[in-house]
PDB file of C-alpha atoms in Angstrom:
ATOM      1  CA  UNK A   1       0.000   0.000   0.000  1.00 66.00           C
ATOM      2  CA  UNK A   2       2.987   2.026   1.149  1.00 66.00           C
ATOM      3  CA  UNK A   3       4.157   1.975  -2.921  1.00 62.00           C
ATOM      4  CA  UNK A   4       1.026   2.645  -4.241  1.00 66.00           C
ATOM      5  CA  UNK A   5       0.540   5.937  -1.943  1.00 70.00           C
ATOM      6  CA  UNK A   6       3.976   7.441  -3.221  1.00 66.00           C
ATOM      7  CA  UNK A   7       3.273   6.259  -6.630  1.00 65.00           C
ATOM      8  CA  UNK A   8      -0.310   8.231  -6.660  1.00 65.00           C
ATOM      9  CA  UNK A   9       1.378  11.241  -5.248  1.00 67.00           C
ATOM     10  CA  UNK A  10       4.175  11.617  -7.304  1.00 70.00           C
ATOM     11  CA  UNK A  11       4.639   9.452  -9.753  1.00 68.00           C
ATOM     12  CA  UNK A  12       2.661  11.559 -12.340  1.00 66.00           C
ATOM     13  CA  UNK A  13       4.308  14.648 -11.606  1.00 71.00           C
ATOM     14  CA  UNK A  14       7.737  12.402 -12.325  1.00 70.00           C
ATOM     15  CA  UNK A  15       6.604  10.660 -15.616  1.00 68.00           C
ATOM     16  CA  UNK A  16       5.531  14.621 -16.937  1.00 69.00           C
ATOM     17  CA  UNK A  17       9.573  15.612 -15.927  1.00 69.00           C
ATOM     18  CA  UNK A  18      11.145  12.581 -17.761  1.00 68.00           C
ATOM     19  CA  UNK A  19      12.253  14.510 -21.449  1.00 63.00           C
ATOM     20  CA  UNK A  20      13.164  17.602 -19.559  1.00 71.00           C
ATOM     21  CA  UNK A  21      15.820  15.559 -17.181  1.00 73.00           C
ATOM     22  CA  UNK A  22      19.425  15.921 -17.905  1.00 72.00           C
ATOM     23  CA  UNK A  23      21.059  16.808 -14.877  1.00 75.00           C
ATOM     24  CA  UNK A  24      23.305  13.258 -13.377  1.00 74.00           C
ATOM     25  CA  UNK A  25      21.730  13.603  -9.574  1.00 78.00           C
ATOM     26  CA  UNK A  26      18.068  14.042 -10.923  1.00 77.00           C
ATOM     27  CA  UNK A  27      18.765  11.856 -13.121  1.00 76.00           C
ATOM     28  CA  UNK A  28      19.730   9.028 -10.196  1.00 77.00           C
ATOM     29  CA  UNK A  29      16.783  10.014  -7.786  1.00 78.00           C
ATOM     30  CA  UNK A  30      14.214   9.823 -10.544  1.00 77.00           C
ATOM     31  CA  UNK A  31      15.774   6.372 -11.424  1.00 77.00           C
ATOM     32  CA  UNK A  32      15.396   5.632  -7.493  1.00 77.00           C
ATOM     33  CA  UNK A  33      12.160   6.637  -7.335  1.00 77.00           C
ATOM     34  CA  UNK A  34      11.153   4.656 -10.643  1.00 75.00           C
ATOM     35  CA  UNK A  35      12.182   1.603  -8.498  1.00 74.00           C
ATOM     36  CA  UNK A  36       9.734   2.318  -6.014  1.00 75.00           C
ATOM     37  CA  UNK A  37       7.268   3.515  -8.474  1.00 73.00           C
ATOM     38  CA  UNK A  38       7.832  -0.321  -9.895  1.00 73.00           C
ATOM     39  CA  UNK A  39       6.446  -1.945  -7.025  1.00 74.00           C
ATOM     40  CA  UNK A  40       3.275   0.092  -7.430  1.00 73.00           C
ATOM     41  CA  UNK A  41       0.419  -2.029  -9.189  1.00 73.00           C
ATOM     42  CA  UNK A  42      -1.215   0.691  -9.971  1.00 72.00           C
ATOM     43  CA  UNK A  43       1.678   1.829 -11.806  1.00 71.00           C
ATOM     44  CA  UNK A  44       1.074  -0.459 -15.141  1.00 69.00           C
ATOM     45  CA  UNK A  45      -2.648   1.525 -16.056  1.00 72.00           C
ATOM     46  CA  UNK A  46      -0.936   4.760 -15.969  1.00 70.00           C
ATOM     47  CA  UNK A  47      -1.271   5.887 -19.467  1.00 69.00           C
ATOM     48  CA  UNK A  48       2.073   6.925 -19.382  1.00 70.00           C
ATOM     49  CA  UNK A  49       3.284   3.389 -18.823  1.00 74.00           C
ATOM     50  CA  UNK A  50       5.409   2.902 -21.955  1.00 76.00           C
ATOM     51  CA  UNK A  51       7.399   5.961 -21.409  1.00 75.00           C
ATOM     52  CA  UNK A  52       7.959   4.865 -17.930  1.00 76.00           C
ATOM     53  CA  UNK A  53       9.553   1.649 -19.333  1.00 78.00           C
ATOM     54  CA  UNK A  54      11.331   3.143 -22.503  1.00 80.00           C
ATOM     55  CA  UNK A  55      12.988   5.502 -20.089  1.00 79.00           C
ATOM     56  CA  UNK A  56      14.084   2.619 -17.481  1.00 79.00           C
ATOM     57  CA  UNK A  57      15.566   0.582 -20.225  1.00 80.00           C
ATOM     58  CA  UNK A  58      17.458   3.810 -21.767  1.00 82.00           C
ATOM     59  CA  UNK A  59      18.527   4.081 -18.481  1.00 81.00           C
ATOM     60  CA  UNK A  60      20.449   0.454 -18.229  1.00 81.00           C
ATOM     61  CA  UNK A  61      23.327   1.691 -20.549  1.00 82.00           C
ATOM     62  CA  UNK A  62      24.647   4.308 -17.775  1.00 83.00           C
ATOM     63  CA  UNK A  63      28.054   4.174 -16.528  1.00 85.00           C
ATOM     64  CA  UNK A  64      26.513   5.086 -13.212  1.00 87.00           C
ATOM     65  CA  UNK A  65      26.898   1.884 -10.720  1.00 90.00           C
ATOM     66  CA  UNK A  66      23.431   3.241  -8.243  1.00 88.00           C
ATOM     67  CA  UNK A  67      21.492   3.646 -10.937  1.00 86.00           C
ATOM     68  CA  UNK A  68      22.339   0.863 -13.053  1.00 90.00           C
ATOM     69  CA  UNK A  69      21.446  -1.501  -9.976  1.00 91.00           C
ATOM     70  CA  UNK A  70      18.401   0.745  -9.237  1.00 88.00           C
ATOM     71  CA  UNK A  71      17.147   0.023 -13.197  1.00 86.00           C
ATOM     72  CA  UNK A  72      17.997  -3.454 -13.146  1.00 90.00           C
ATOM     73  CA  UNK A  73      15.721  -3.884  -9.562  1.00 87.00           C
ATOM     74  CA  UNK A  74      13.259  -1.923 -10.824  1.00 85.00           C
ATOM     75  CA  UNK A  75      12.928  -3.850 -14.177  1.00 85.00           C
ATOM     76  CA  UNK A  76      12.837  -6.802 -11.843  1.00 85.00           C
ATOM     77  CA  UNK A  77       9.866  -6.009 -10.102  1.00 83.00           C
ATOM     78  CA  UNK A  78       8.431  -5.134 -13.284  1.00 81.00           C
ATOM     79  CA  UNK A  79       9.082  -8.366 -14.841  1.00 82.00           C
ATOM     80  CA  UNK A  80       8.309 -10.190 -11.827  1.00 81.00           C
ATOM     81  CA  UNK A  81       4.618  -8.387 -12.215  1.00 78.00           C
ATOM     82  CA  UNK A  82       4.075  -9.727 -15.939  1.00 77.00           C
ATOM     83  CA  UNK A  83       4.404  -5.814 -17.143  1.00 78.00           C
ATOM     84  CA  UNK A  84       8.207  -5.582 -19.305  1.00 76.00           C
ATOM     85  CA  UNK A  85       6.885  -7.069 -22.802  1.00 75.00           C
ATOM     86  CA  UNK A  86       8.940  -9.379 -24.479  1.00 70.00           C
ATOM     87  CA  UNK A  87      11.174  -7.328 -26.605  1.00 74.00           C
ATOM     88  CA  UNK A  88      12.763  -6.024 -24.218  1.00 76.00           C
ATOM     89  CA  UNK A  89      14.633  -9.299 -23.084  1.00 73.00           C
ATOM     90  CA  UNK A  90      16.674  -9.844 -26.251  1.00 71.00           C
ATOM     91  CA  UNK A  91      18.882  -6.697 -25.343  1.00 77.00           C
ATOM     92  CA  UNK A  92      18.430  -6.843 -21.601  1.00 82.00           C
ATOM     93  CA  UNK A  93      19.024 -10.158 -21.186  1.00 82.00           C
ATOM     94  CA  UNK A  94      22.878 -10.948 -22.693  1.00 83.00           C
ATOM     95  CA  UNK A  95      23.949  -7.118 -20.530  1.00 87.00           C
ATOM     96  CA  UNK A  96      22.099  -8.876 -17.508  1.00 88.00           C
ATOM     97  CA  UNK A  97      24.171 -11.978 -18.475  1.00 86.00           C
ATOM     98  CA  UNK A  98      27.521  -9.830 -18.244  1.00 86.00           C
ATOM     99  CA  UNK A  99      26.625  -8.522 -15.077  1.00 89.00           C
ATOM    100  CA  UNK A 100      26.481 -11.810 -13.112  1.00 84.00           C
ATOM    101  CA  UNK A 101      30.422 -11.616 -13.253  1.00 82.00           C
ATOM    102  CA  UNK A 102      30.795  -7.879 -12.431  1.00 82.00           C
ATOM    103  CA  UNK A 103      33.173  -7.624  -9.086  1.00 83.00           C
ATOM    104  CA  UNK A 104      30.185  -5.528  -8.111  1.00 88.00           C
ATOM    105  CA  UNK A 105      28.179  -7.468  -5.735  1.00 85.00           C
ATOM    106  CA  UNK A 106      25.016  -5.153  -5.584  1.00 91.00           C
ATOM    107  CA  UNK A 107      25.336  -5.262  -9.380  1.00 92.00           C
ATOM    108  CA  UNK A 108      25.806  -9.010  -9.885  1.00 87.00           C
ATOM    109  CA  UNK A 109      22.718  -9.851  -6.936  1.00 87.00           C
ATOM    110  CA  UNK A 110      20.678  -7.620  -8.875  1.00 91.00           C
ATOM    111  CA  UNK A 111      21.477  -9.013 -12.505  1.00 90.00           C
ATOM    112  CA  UNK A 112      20.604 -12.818 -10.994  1.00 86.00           C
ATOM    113  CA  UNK A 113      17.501 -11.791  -9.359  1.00 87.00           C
ATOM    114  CA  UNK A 114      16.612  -9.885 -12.534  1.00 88.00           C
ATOM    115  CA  UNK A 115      17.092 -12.827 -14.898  1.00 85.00           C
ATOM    116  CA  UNK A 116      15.487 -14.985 -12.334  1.00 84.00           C
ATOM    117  CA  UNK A 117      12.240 -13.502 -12.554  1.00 84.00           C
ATOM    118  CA  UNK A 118      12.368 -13.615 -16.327  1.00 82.00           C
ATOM    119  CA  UNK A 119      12.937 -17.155 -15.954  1.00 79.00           C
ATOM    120  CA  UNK A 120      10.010 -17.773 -13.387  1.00 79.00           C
ATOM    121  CA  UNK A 121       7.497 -15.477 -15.412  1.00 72.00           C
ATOM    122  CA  UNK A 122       8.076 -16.051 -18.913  1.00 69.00           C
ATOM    123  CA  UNK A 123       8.478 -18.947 -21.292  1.00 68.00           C
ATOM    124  CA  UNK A 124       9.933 -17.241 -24.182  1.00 60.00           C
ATOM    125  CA  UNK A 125      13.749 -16.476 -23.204  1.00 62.00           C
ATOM    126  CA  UNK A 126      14.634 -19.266 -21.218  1.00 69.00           C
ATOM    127  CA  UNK A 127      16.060 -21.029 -23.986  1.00 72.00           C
ATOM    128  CA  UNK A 128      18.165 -18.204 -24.730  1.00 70.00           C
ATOM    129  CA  UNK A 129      19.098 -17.403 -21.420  1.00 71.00           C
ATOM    130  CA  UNK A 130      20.553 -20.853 -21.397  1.00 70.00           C
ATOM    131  CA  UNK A 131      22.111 -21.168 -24.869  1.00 71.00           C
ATOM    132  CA  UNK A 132      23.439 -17.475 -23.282  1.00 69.00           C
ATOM    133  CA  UNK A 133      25.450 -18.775 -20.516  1.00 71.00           C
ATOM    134  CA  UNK A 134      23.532 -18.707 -17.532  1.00 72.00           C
ATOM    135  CA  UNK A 135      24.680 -21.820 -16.601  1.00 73.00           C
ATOM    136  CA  UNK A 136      28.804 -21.105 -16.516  1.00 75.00           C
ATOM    137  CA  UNK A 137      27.669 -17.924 -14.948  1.00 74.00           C
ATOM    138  CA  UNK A 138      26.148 -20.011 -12.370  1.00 73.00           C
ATOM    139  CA  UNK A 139      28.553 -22.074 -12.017  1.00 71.00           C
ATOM    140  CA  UNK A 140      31.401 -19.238 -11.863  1.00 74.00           C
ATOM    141  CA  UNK A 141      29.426 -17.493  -9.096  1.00 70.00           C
ATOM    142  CA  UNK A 142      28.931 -20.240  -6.962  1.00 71.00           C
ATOM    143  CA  UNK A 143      32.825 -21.229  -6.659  1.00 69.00           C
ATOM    144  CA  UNK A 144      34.099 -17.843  -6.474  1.00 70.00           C
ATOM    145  CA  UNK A 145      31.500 -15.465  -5.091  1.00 67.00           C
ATOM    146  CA  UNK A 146      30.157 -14.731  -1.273  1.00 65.00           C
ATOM    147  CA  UNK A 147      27.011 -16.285   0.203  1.00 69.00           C
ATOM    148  CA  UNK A 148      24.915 -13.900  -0.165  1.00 63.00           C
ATOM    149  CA  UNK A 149      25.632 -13.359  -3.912  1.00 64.00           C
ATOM    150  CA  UNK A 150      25.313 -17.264  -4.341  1.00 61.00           C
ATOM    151  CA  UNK A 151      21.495 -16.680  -2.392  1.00 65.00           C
ATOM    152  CA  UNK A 152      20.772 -14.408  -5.407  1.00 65.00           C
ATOM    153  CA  UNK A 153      21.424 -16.377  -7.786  1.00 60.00           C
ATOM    154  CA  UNK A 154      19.559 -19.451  -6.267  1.00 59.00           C
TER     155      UNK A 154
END
């Protein structure tokens, strides 16, 4: 309920700033709030859904560590709600791939949680996702990472 209050409060006044945001530290707290916006389920019959997604995916080729883990959560509870359609996951998918060996653990956590939604809610990728290297990225986490980064990715 808590998401759902800050989404109806702000979240319109947010989607009507998105083309007029350019300045870095906006630019990270309106990615921040987008992942709280995300858990919102009121947030998918906003008519200004699409944008909301075409500006989170935009968002996943920053060079920005915070924000790139704040996309990648929020596109997880997205995907996890059945609302990221489907071709979005060819280019999100192999960068989410890369991620599950970035030193970052935040990063890597978030890229295996990410993927394992898409895995849990959708039919179409999981072959890629496997012919992708899922598996040896698996496998590489689990004999080289901490616990809680293995947890993720289980």
């Amino acid at each position: 309920e808590y998401n759902n209050a800050v989404y109806r409060t702000v979240g319109q006044l947010v989607f009507s700033k998105i083309p007029s945001i350019t300045k870095p530290k906006v630019l990270a707290k309106t990615v921040w709030l987008f992942s709280i916006f995300s858990k919102s389920e009121e947030i998918s019959s906003d008519p200004n859904f699409s944008s909301f997604i075409k500006f989170l995916y935009d968002q996943r080729q920053t060079d920005d560590i915070n924000i790139l883990i704040d996309v990648i959560n929020a596109l997880s509870s997205l995907v996890n709600r059945g609302c990221v359609p489907l071709e979005y996951f060819t280019e999100l998918l192999p960068q989410l791939l890369h991620y599950t060996n970035d030193l970052n653990d935040e990063l890597c956590k978030a890229a295996f949680n990410c993927i394992g939604y898409i895995l849990f809610n959708t039919d179409e990728p999981t072959q890629f996702i496997l012919n992708a290297g899922y598996i040896q990225a698996c496998y590489n986490v689990a004999n080289e990472r901490e616990d809680d980064v293995v947890d993720a990715m289980a």
